[in-house]
mmCIF file of C-alpha atoms in Angstrom:
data_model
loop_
_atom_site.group_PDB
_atom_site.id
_atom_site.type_symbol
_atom_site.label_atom_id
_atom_site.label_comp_id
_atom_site.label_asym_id
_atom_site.label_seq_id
_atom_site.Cartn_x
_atom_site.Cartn_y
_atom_site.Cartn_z
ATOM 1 C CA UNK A 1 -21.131 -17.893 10.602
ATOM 2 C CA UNK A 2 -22.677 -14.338 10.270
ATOM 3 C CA UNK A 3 -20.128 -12.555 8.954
ATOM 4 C CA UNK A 4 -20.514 -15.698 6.241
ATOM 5 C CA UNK A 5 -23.940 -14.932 5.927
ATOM 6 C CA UNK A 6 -24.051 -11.114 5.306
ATOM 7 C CA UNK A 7 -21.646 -11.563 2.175
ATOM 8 C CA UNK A 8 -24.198 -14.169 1.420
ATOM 9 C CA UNK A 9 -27.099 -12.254 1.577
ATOM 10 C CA UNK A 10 -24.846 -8.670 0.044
ATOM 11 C CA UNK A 11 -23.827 -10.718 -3.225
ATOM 12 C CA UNK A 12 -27.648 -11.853 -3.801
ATOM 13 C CA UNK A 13 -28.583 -8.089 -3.648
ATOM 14 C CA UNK A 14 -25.911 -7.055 -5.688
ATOM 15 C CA UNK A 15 -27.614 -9.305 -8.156
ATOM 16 C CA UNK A 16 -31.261 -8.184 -7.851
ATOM 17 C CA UNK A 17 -30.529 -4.828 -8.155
ATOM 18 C CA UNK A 18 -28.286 -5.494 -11.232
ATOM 19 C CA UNK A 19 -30.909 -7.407 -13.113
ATOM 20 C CA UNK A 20 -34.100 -6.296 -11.847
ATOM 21 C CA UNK A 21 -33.331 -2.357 -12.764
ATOM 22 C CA UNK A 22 -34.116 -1.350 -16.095
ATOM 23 C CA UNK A 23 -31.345 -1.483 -18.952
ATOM 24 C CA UNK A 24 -29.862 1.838 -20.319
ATOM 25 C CA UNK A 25 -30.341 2.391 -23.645
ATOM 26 C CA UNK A 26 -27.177 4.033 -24.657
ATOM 27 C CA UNK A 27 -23.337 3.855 -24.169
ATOM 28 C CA UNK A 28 -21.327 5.860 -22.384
ATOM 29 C CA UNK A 29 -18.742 7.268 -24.746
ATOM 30 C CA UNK A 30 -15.167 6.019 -23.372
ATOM 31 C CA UNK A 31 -11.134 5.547 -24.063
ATOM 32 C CA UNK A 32 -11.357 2.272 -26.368
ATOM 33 C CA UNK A 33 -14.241 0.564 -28.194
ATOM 34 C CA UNK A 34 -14.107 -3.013 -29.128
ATOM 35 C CA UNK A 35 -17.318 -3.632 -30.279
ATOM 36 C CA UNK A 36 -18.953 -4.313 -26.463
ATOM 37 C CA UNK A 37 -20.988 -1.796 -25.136
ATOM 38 C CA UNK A 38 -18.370 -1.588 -22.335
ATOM 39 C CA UNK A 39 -15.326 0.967 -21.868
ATOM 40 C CA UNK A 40 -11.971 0.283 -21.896
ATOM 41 C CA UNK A 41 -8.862 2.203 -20.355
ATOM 42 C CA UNK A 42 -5.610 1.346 -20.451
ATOM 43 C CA UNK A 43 -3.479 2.548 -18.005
ATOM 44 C CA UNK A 44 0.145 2.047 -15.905
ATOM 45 C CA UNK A 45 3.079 3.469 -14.810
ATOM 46 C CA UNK A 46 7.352 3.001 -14.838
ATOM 47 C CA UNK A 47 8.928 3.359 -11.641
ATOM 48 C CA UNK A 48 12.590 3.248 -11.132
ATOM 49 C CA UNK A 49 15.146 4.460 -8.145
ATOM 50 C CA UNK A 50 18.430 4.145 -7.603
ATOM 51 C CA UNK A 51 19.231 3.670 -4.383
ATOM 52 C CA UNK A 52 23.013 4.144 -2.199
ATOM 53 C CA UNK A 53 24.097 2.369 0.835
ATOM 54 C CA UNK A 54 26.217 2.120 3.721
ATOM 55 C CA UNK A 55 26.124 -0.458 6.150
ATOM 56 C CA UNK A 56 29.092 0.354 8.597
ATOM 57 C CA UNK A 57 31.359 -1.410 6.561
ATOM 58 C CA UNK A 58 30.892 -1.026 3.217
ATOM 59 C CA UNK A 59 29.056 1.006 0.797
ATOM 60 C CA UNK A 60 27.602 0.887 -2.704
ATOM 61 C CA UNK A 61 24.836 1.021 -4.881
ATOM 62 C CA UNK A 62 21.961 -0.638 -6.283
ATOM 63 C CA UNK A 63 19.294 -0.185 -9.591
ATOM 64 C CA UNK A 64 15.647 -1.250 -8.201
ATOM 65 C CA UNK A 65 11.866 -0.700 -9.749
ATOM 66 C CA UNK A 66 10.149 1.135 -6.722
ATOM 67 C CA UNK A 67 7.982 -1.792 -5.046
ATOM 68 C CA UNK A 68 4.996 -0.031 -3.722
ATOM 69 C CA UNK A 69 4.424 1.447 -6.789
ATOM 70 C CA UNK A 70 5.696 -0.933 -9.164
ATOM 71 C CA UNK A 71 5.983 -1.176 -12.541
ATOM 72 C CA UNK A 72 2.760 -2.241 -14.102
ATOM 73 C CA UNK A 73 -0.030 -1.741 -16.725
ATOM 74 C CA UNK A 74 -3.714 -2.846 -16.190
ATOM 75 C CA UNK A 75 -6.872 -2.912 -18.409
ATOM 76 C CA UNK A 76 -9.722 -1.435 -16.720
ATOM 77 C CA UNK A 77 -13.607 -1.458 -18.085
ATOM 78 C CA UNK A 78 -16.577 -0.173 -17.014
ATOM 79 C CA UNK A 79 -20.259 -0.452 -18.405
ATOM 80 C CA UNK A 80 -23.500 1.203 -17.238
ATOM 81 C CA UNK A 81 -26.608 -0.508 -16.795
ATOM 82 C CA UNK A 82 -28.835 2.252 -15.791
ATOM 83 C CA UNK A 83 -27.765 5.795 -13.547
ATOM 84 C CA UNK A 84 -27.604 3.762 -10.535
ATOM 85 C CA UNK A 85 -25.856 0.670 -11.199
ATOM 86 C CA UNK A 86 -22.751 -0.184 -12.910
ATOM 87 C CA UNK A 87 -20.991 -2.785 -13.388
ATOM 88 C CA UNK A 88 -16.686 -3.323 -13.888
ATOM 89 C CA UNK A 89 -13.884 -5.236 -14.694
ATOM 90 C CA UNK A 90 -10.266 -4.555 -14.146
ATOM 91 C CA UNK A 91 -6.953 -6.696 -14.914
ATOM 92 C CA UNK A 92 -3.980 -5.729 -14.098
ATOM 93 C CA UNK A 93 -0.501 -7.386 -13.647
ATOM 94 C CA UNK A 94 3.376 -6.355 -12.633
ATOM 95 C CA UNK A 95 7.012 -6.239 -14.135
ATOM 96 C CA UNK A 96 9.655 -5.356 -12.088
ATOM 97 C CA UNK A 97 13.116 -5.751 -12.977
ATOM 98 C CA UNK A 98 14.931 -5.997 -9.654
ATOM 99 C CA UNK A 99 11.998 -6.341 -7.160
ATOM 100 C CA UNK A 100 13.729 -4.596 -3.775
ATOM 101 C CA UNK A 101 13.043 -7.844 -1.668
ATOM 102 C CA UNK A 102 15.758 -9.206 -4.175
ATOM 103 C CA UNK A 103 18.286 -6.946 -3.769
ATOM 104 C CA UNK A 104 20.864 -6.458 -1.384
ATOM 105 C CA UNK A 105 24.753 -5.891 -0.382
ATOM 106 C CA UNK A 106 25.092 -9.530 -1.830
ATOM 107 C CA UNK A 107 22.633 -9.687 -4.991
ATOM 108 C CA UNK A 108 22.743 -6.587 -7.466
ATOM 109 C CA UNK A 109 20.368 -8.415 -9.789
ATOM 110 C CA UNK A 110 17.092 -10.180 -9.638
ATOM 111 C CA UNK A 111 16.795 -13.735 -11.086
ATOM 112 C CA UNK A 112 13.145 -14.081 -10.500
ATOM 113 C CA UNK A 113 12.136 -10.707 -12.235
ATOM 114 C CA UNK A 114 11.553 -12.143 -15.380
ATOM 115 C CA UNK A 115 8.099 -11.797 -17.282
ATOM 116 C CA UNK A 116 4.377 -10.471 -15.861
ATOM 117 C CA UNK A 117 2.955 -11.269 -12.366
ATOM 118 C CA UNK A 118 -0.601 -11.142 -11.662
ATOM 119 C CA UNK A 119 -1.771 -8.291 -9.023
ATOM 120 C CA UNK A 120 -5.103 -7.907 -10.007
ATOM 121 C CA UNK A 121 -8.169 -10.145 -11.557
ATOM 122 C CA UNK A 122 -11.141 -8.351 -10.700
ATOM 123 C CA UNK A 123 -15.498 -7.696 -11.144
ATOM 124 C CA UNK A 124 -17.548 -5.562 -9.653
ATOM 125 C CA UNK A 125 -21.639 -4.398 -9.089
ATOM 126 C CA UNK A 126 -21.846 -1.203 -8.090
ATOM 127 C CA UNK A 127 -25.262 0.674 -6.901
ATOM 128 C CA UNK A 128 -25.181 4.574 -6.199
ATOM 129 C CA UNK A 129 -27.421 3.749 -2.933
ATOM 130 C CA UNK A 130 -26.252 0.603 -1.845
ATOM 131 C CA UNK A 131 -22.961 0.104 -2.072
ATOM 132 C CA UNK A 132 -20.413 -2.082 -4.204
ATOM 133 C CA UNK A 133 -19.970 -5.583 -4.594
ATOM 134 C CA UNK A 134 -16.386 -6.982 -5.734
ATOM 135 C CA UNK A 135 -15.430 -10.654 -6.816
ATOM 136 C CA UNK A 136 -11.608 -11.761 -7.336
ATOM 137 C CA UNK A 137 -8.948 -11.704 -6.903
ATOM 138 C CA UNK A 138 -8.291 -8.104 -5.380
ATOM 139 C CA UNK A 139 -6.952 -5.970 -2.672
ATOM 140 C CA UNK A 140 -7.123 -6.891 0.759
ATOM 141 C CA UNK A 141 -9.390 -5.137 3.746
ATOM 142 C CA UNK A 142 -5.918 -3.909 4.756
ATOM 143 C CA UNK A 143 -3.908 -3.495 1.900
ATOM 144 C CA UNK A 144 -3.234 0.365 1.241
ATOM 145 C CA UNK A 145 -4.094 1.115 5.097
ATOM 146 C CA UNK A 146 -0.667 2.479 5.542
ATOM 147 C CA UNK A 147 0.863 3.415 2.195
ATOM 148 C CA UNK A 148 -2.177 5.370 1.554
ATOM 149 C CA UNK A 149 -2.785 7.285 4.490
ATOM 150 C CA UNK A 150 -0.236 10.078 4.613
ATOM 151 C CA UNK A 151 -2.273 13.255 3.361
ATOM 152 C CA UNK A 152 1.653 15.011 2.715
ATOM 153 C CA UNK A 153 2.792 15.162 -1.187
ATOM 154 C CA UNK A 154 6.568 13.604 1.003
ATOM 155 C CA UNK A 155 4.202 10.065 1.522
ATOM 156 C CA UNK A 156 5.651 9.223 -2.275
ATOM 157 C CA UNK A 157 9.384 9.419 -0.911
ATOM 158 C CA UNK A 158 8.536 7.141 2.107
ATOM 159 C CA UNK A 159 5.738 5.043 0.204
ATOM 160 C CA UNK A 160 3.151 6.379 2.433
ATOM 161 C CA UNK A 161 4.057 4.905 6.215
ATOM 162 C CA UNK A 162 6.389 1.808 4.786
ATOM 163 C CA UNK A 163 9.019 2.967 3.590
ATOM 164 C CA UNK A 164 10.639 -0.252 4.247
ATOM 165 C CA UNK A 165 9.123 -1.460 1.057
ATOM 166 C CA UNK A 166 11.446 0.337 -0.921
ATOM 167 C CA UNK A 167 14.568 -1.403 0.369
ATOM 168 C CA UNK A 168 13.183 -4.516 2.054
ATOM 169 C CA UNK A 169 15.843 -6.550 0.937
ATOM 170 C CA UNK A 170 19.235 -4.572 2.445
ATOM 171 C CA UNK A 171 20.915 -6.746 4.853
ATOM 172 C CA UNK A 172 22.041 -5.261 8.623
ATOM 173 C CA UNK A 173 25.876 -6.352 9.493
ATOM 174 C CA UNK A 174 27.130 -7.801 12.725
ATOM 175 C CA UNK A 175 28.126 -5.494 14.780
ATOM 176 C CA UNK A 176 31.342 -7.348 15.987
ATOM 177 C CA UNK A 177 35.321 -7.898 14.658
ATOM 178 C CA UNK A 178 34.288 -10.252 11.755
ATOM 179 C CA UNK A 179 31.588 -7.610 10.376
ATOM 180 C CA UNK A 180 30.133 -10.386 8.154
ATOM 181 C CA UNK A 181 26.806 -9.517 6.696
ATOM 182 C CA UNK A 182 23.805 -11.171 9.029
ATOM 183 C CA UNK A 183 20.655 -12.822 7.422
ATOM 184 C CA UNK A 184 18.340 -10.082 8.766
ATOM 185 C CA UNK A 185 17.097 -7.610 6.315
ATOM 186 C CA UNK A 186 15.370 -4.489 6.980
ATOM 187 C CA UNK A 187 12.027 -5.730 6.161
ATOM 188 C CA UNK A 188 12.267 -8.597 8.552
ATOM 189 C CA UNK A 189 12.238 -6.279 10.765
ATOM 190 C CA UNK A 190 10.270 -2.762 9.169
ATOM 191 C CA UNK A 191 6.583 -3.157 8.234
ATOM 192 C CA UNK A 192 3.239 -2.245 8.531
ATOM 193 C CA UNK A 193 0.364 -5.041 8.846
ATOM 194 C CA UNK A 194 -1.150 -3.897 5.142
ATOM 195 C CA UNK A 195 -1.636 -6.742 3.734
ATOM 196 C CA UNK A 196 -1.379 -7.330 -0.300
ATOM 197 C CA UNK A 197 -4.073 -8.957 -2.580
ATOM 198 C CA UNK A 198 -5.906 -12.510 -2.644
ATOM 199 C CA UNK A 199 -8.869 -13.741 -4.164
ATOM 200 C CA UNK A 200 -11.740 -12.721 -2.365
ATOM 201 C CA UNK A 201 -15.217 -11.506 -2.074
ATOM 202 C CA UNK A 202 -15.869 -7.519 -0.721
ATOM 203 C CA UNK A 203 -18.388 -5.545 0.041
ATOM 204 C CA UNK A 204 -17.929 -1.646 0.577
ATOM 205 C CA UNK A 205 -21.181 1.201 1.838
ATOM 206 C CA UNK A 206 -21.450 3.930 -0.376
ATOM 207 C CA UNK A 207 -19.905 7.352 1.081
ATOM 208 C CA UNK A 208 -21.863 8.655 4.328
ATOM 209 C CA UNK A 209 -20.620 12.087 5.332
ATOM 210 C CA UNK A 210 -17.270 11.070 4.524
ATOM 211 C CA UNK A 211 -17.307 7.314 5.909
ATOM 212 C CA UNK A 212 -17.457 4.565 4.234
ATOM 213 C CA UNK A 213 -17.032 0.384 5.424
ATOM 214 C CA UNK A 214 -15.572 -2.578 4.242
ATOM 215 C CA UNK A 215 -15.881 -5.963 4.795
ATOM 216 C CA UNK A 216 -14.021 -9.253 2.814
ATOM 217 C CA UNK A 217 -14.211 -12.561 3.184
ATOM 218 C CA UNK A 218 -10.701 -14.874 1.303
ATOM 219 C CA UNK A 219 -10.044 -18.374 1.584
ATOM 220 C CA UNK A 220 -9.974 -20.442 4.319
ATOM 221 C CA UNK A 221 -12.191 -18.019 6.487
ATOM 222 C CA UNK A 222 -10.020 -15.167 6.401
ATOM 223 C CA UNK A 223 -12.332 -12.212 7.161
ATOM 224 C CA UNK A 224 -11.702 -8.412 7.760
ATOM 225 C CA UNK A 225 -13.795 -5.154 8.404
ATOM 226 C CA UNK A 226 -12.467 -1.690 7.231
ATOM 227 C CA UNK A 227 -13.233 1.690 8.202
ATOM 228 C CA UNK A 228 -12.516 4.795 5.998
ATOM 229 C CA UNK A 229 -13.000 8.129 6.261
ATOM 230 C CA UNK A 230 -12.142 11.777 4.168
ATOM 231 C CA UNK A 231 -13.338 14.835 4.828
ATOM 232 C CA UNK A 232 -13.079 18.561 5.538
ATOM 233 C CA UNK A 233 -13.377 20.437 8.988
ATOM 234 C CA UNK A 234 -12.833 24.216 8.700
ATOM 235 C CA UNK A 235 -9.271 24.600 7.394
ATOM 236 C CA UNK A 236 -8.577 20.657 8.124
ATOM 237 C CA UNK A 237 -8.092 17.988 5.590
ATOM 238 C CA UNK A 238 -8.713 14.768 7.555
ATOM 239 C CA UNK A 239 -8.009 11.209 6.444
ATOM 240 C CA UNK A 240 -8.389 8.181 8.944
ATOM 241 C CA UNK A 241 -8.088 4.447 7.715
ATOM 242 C CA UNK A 242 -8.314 1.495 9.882
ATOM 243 C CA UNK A 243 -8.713 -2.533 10.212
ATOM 244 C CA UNK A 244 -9.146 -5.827 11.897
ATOM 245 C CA UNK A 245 -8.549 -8.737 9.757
ATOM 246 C CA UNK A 246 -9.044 -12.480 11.603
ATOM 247 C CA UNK A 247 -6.526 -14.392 9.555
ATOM 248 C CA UNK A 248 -6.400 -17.511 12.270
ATOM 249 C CA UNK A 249 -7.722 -19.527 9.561
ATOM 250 C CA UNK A 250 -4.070 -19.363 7.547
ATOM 251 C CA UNK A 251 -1.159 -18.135 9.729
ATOM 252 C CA UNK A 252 -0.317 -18.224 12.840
ATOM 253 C CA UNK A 253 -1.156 -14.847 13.050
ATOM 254 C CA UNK A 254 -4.905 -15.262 15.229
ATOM 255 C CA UNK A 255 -5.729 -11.586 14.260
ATOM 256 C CA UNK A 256 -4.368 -8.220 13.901
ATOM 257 C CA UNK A 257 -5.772 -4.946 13.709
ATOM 258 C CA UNK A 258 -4.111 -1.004 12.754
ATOM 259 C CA UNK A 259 -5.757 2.508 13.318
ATOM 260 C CA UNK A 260 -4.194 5.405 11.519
ATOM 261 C CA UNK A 261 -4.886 9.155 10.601
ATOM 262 C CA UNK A 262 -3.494 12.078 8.654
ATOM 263 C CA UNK A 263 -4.729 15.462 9.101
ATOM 264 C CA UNK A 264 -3.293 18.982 6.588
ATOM 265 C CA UNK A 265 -3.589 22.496 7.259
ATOM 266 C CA UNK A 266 -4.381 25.015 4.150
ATOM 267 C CA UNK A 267 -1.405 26.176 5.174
ATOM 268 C CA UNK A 268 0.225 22.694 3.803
ATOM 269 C CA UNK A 269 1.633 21.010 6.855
ATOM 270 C CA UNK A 270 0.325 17.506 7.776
ATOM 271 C CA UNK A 271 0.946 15.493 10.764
ATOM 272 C CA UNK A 272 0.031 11.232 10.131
ATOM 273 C CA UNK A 273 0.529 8.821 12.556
ATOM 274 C CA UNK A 274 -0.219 4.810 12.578
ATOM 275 C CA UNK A 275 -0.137 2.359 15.477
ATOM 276 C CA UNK A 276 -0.877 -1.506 14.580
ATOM 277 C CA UNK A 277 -0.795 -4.894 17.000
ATOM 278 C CA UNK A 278 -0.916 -8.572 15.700
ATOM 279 C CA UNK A 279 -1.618 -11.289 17.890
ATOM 280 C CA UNK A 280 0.659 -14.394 17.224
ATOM 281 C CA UNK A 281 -0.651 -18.204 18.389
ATOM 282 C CA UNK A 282 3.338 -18.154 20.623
ATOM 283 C CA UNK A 283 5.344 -15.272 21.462
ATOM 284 C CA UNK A 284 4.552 -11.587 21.984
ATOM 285 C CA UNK A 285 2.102 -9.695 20.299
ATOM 286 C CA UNK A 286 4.008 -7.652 17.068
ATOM 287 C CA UNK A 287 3.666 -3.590 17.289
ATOM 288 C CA UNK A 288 4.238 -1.456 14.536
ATOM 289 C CA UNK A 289 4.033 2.492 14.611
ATOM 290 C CA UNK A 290 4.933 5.728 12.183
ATOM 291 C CA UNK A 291 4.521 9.457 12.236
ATOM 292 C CA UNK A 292 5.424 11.289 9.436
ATOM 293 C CA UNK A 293 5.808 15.634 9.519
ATOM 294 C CA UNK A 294 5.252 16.994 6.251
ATOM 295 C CA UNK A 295 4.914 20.197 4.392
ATOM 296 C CA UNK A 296 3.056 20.629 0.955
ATOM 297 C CA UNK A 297 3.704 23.552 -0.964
ATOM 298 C CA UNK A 298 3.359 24.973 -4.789
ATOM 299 C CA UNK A 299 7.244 26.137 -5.283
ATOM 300 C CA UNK A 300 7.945 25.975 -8.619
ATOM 301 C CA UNK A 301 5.624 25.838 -11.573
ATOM 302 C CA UNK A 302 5.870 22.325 -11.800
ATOM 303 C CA UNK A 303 3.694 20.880 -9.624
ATOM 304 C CA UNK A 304 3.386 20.275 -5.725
ATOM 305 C CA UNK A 305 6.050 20.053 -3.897
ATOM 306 C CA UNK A 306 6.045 17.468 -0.887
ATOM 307 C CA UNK A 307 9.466 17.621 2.234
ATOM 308 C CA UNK A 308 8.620 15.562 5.284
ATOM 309 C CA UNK A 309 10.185 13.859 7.649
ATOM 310 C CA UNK A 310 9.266 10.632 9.149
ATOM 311 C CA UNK A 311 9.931 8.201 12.395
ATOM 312 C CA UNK A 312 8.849 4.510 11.664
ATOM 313 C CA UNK A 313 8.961 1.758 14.553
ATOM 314 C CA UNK A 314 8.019 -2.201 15.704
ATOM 315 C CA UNK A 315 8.363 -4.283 18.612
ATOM 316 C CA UNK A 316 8.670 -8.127 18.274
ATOM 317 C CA UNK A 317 8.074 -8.239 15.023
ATOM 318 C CA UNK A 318 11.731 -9.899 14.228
ATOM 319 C CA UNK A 319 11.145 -11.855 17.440
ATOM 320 C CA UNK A 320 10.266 -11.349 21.039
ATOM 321 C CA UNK A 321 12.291 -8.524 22.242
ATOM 322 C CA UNK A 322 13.642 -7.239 19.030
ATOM 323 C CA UNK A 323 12.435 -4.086 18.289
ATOM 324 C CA UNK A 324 13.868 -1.810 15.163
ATOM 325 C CA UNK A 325 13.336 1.960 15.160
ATOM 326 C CA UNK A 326 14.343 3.861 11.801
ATOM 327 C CA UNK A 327 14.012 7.976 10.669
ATOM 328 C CA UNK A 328 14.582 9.879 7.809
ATOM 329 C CA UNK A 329 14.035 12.948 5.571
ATOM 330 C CA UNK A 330 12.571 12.745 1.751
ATOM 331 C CA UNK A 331 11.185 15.068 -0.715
ATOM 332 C CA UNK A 332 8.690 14.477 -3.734
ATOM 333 C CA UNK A 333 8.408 16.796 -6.928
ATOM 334 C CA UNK A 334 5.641 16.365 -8.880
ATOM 335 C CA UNK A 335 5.448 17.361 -12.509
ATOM 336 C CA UNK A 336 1.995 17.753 -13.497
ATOM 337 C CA UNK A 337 2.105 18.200 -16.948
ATOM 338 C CA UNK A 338 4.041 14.941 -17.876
ATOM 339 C CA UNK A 339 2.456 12.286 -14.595
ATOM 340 C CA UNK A 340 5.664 12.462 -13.388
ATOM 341 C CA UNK A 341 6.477 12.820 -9.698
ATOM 342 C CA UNK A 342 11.048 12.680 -8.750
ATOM 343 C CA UNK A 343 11.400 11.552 -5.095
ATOM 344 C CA UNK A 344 13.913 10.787 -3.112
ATOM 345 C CA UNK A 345 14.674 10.007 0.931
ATOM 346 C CA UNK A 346 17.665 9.377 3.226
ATOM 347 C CA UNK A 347 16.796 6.681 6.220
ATOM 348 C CA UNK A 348 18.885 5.216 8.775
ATOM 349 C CA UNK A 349 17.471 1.941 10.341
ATOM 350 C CA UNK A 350 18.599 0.181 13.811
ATOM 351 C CA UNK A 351 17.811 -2.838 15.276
ATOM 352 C CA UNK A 352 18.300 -3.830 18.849
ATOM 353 C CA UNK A 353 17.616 -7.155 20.883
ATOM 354 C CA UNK A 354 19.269 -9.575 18.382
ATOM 355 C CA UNK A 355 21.404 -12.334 19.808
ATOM 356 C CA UNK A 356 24.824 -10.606 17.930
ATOM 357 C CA UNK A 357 24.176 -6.881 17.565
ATOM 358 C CA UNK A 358 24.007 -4.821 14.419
ATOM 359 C CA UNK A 359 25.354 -2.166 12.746
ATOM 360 C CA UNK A 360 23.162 0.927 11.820
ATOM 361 C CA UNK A 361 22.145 0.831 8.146
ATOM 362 C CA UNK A 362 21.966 3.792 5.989
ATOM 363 C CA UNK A 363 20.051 3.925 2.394
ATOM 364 C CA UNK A 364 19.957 7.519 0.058
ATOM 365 C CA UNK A 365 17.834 7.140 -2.627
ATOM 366 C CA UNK A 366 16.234 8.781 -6.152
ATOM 367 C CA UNK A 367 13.705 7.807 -8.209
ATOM 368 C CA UNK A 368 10.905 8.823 -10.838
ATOM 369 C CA UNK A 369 7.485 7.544 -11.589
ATOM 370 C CA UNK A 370 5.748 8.107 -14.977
ATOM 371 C CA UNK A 371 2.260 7.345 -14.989
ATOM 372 C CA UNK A 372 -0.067 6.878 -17.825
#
């Protein structure tokens, strides 16, 4: 297989270049030394929300850590062989004390939030001219595709283009006399197709006039090819991600692919918009698309200020011919001096084409997120 061969051939480079270049003679000063001529930062963050509901029949309210940006701490070193190549290591793991696929009108608390979870067991080479090498187990070619696109401060009350993921588990009612809660939850019906992490093998191009490529090979021939780009036009900040991942090898998803792009005036407002498909061995294709409005301004001496207002959509993705369509407001306040950003967002999410129809739902939420 090609693709096979290229990571092949990219991880015995990454090795000749590493060993065949002459050693540095000195450490870089860094945050922690344990004797190794590597550095060491710790770093991490809390995030919390409490989030209200209404669900056309009752309401309430529930304590959650905020999923996209959960509550973690990680270990990350670097070392420098010479000024072109260096080399890393980063572990990092999760503990989140009512994870929001866990929670719903029926569960207030999580049983199965109990101790650390691994998210991240990573290496990497990394050359100033060709590129970087990274072994283990690590993000996906399409994780952070959506979440991370939205150039608007408002992408931290929506996280990013999915703002499912921060009340995934919230049941939709039956929209009928009985009004008993149904077993679909919004994010059966709400995502993007980011994926999350696996152990894998990546290889990404040093910067080119703002672009860079990706490409990943996991288990059981799961392959995918990124495409990145940041840059600067005039009074334009421009962002553009996108992906095709063949995943045929594990699912019976045969392959799926999402384009996406944010663009910001100087003036502060941003306009970001997504569209994804995923072809599935039976059935109809799944679509998923999001735009997001925002506005980015300095109002207080806090920080930035982020308001926005987003529209986030799928077809088929429940099953054929049920589509979900959901819109709401938010607002993120960062405070600079402390790594501290307070969000919050109002959504209402509808579903249509289910064999008993449902009820609108309606989450309000707040939330902070100390870094560190």
């Amino acid at each position: 297989m090609n693709l096979k061969k290229t990571l092949m051939a990219g991880a015995a480079g990454a090795a000749l270049f590493a060993f065949a270049a002459p050693v540095a003679t000195t450490a870089e000063a860094g945050s922690i030394k344990n004797g190794n001529a590597t550095d060491l930062k710790v770093y991490g963050q809390v995030n919390r929300n409490m989030m209200f509901y209404n669900d056309g029949e009752e309401s309430g309210y529930r304590h959650q850590d905020g999923d996209n940006g959960s509550t973690r701490f990680g270990l990350a070193a670097t070392g420098k062989v010479n000024e072109s190549v260096s080399v890393g290591a980063k572990i990092e793991v999760e503990m989140q004390s009512n994870d929001s696929p866990n929670i719903s009108q029926s569960s207030e608390t999580d049983s199965n939030s109990t101790g650390f979870k691994q998210r991240k067991a990573e290496l990497y080479f990394s050359h100033k001219q060709f590129g970087k090498l990274t072994l283990g187990q690590q993000s996906q070619i399409s994780d952070g595709m959506s979440d991370g696109l939205d150039l608007g401060y408002a992408a931290g009350a929506f996280a990013g283009m999915d703002s499912s993921l921060l009340v995934s588990g919230m049941l939709f009612r039956n929209d009928n006399t009985a009004g008993a809660l149904s077993s679909t939850n919004i994010r059966s019906v709400f995502k993007t197709l980011d994926g999350g992490r696996q152990d894998a093998i990546q290889y990404q191009t040093p910067s080119m006039n703002g672009f860079r490529a990706q490409l990943g090979l996991e288990d059981s021939g799961v392959w995918g090819l990124g495409a990145l780009y940041d840059g600067k036009m005039g009074g334009l900040q421009i962002r553009g991600r996108a992906f095709y991942e063949n995943r045929s090898g594990n699912s019976t998803t045969a392959d799926q692919w999402q384009i996406g792009a944010s663009v910001k005036h100087d003036s502060g407002i941003s306009l970001t918009g997504l569209y994804g498909s995923s072809d599935q061995d039976s059935g109809d294709d799944h679509k998923v698309y999001a735009a997001t409005v925002g506005y980015t301004a300095n109002m207080n001496s806090l920080g930035a200020t982020g308001i926005g207002v987003t529209f986030q959509g799928t077809s088929d993705l429940a099953g054929d011919g049920i589509d979900g369509e959901a819109f709401g407001f938010g607002v993120n306040q960062q405070i600079k001096a402390a790594g501290t950003n307070i969000y919050g967002n109002v959504m209402f999410w509808d579903v249509d084409g289910t064999t008993v129809p449902l009820d609108s739902l309606m989450t309000f939420l707040v939330g902070a997120q100390v870094k560190f």
